[in-house]
Short mmCIF file of C-alpha atoms in Angstrom, two decimals:
data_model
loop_
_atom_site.label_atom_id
_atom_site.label_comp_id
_atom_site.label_asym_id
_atom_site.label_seq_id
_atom_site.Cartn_x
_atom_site.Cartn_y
_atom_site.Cartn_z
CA UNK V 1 -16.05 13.40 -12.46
CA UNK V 2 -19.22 12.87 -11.44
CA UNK V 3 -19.79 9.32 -13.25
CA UNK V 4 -16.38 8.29 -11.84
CA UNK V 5 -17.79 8.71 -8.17
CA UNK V 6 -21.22 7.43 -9.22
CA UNK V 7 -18.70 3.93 -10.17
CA UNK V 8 -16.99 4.13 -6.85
CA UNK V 9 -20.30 4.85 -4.88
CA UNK V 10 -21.75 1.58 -4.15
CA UNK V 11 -18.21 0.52 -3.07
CA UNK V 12 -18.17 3.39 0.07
CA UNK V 13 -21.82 1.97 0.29
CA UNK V 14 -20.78 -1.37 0.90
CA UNK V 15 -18.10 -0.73 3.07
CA UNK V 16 -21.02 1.11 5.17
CA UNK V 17 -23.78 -1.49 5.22
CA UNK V 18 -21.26 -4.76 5.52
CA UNK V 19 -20.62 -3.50 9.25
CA UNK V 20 -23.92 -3.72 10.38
CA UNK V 21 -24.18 -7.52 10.52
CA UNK V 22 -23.32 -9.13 13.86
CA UNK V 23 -21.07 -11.93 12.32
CA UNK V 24 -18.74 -9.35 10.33
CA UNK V 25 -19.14 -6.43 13.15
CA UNK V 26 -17.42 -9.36 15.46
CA UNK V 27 -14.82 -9.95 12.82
CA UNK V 28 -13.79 -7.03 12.08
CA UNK V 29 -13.44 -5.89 16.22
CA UNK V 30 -11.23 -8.98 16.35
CA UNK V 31 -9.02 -8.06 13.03
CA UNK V 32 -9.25 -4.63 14.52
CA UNK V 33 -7.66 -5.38 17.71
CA UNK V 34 -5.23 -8.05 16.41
CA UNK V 35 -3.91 -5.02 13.62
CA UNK V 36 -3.68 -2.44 16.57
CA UNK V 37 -1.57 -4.63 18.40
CA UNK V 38 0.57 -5.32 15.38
CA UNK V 39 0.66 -1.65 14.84
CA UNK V 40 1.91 -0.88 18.17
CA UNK V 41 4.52 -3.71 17.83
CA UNK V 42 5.81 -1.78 14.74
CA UNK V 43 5.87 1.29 17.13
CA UNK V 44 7.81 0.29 19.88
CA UNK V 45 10.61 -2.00 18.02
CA UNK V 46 11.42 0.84 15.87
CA UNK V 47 11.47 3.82 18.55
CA UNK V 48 13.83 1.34 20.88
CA UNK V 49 15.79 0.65 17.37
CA UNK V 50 15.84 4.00 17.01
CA UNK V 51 16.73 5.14 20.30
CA UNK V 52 19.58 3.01 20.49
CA UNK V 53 21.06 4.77 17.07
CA UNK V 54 20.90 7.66 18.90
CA UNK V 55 23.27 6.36 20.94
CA UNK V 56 25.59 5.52 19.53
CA UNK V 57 28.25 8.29 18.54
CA UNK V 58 29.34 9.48 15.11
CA UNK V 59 27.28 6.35 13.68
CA UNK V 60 23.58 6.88 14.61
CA UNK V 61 22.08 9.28 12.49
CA UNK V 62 23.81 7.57 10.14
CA UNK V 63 22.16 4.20 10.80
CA UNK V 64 18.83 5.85 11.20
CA UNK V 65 19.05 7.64 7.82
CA UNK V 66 19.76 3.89 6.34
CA UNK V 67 16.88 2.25 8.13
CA UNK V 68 14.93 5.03 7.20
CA UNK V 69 15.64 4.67 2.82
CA UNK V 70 15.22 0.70 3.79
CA UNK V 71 11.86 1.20 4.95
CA UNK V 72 11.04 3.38 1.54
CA UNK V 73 12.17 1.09 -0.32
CA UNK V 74 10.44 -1.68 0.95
CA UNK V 75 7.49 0.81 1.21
CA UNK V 76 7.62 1.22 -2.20
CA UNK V 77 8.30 -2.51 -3.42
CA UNK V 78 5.06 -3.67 -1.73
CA UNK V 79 2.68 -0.91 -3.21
CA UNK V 80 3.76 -1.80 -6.57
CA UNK V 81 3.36 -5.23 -5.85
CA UNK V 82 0.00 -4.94 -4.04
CA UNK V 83 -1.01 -2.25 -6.88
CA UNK V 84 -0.15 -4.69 -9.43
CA UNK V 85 -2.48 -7.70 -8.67
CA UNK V 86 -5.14 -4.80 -7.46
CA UNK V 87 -5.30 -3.80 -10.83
CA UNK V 88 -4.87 -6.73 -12.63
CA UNK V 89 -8.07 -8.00 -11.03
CA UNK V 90 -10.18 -4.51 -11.09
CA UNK V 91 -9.46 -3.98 -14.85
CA UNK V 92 -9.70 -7.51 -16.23
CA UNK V 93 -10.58 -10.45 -13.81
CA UNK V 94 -13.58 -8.85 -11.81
CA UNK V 95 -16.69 -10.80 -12.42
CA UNK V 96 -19.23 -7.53 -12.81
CA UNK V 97 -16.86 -6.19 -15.59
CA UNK V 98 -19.54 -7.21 -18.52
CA UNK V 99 -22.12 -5.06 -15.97
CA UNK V 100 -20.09 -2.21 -15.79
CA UNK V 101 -19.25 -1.76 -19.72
CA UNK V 102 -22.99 -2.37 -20.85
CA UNK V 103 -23.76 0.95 -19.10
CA UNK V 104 -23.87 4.31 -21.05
CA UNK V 105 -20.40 4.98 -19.21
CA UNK V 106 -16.81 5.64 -21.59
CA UNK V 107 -14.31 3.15 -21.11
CA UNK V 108 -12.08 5.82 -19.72
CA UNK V 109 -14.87 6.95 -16.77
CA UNK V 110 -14.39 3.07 -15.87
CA UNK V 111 -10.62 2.78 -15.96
CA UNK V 112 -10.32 5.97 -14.00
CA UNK V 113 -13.00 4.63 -11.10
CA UNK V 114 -11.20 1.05 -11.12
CA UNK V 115 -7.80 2.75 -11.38
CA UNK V 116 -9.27 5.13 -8.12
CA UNK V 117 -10.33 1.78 -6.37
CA UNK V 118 -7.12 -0.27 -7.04
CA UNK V 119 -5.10 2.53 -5.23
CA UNK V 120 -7.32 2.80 -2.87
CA UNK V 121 -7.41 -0.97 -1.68
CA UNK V 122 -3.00 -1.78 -2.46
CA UNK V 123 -2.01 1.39 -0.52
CA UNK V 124 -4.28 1.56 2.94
CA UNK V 125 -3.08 -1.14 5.16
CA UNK V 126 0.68 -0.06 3.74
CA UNK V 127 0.46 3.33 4.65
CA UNK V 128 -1.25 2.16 8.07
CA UNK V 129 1.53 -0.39 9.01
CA UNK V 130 4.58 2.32 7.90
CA UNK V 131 2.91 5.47 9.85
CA UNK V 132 4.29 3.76 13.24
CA UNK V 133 7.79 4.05 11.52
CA UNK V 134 7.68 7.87 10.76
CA UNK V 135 6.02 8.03 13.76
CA UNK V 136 8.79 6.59 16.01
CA UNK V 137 11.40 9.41 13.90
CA UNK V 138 9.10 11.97 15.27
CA UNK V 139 9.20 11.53 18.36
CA UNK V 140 12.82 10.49 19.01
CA UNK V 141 14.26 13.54 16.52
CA UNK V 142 11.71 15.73 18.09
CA UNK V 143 10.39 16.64 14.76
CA UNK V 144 7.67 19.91 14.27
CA UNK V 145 3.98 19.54 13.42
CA UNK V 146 5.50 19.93 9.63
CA UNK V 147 7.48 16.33 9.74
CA UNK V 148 4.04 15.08 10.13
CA UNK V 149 2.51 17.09 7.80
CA UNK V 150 4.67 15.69 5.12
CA UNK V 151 4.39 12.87 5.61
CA UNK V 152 1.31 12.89 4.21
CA UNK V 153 1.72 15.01 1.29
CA UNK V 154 4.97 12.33 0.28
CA UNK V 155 2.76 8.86 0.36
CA UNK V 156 -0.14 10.14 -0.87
CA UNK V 157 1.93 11.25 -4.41
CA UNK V 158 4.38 7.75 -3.94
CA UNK V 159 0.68 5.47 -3.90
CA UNK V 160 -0.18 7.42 -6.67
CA UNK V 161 2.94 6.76 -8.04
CA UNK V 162 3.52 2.97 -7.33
CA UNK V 163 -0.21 2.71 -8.81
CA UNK V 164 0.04 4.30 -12.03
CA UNK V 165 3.31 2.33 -12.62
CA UNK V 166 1.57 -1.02 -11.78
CA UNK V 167 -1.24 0.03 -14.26
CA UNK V 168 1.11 1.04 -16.97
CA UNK V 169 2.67 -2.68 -16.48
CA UNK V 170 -0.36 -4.73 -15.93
CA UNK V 171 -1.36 -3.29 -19.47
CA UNK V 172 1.30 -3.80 -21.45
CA UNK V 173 1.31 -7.68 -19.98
CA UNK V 174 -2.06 -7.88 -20.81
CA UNK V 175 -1.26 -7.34 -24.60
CA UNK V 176 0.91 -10.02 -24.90
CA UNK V 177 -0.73 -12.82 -22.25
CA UNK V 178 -4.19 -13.68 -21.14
CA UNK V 179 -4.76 -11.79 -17.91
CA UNK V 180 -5.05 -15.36 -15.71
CA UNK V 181 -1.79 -16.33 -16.87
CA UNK V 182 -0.43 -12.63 -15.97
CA UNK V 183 -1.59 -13.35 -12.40
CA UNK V 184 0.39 -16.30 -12.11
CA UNK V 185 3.23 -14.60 -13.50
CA UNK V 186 3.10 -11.52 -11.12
CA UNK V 187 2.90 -13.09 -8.33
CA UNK V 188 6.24 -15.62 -8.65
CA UNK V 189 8.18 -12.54 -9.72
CA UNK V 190 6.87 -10.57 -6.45
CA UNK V 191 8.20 -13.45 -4.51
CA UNK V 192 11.44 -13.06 -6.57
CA UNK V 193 11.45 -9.45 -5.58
CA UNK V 194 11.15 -10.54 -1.95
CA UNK V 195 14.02 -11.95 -2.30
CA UNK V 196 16.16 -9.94 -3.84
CA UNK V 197 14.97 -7.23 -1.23
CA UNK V 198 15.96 -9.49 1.58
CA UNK V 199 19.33 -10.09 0.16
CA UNK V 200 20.09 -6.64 -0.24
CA UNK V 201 18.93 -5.88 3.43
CA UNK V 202 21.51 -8.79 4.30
CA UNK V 203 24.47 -7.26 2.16
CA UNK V 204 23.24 -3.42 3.81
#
């Protein structure tokens, strides 16, 4: 465990020292502030959406409970996605890979930190952009301090989930194609999954 973290390490460090430069501290106030207001977008269309269900008799909780397994799905579909070309380029495509495996480190310490950083980077600005969501159901179905408390324990096990399944299929493509090739590959059949998840939507 401790040579998986010293892997990860001097990503937290660079997180920590990129922020200190004037250019990127200005970027990343104005990304900031143009993903809050996003975020509260997200909010408020799904609490009126929401509020309006509630409205309606014999048919709103209904509704809500079908919004609520569209958003899961969707949820899902895009951290398998996002996993999926994270891992692709952590395990085979990233240019310090003949760095990392010349150091007295097993192959499996070095999957496991990749793996660790893969998840890390397809599932944050998911779970950030869906917490407004579960949010909104909170307050409008005046849920306890437990609704919100598991919430968390569900997406941290489904990012886990939707990773180790994108892992699973990134190396089993891998054996059969060159990993540039599998890029291409994965990314027309994510737009195909687009699709097919708007069409469904449509028909629901």
């Amino acid at each position: 465990m401790k040579k998986t973290l010293a892997l990860i390490k001097p990503r937290l460090l660079s997180f920590r020292n990129g922020g200190t430069q004037n250019g990127k501290r200005g970027r990343l106030v104005l990304f900031g502030a143009i993903g809050a207001v996003f975020w509260m977008g997200i909010f408020a269309v799904t609490y009126r959406v929401l509020s309006y269900f509630q409205g309606v008799k014999g048919f709103g909780d209904i509704l809500a409970y079908k919004l609520l397994s569209m958003v899961i799905l969707t949820f899902f579909s895009l951290l398998v996605f996002s996993a999926i070309l994270t891992v692709l380029s952590k395990l085979y495509l990233s240019k310090d890979l003949m760095l990392v495996h010349s150091l007295p480190v097993s192959a499996e310490v070095i999957f496991m930190a990749r793996w660790i950083e893969s998840t890390a980077d397809s599932a944050w600005m998911v779970i950030v952009y869906t917490l407004p969501v579960f949010l909104s159901y909170g307050i409008v179905y005046e849920a306890g301090f437990l609704f919100y408390g598991n919430i968390i324990l569900t997406l941290i096990p489904l990012c886990v989930s939707a990773a180790s399944i994108s892992a699973l299929l990134v190396m089993l493509a891998v054996m059969i194609l060159p990993a540039s090739r599998v890029r291409s590959i994965f990314v027309f059949l994510g737009i195909v999954v687009l699709v097919v998840l708007y069409i469904t939507f449509r028909m629901l």
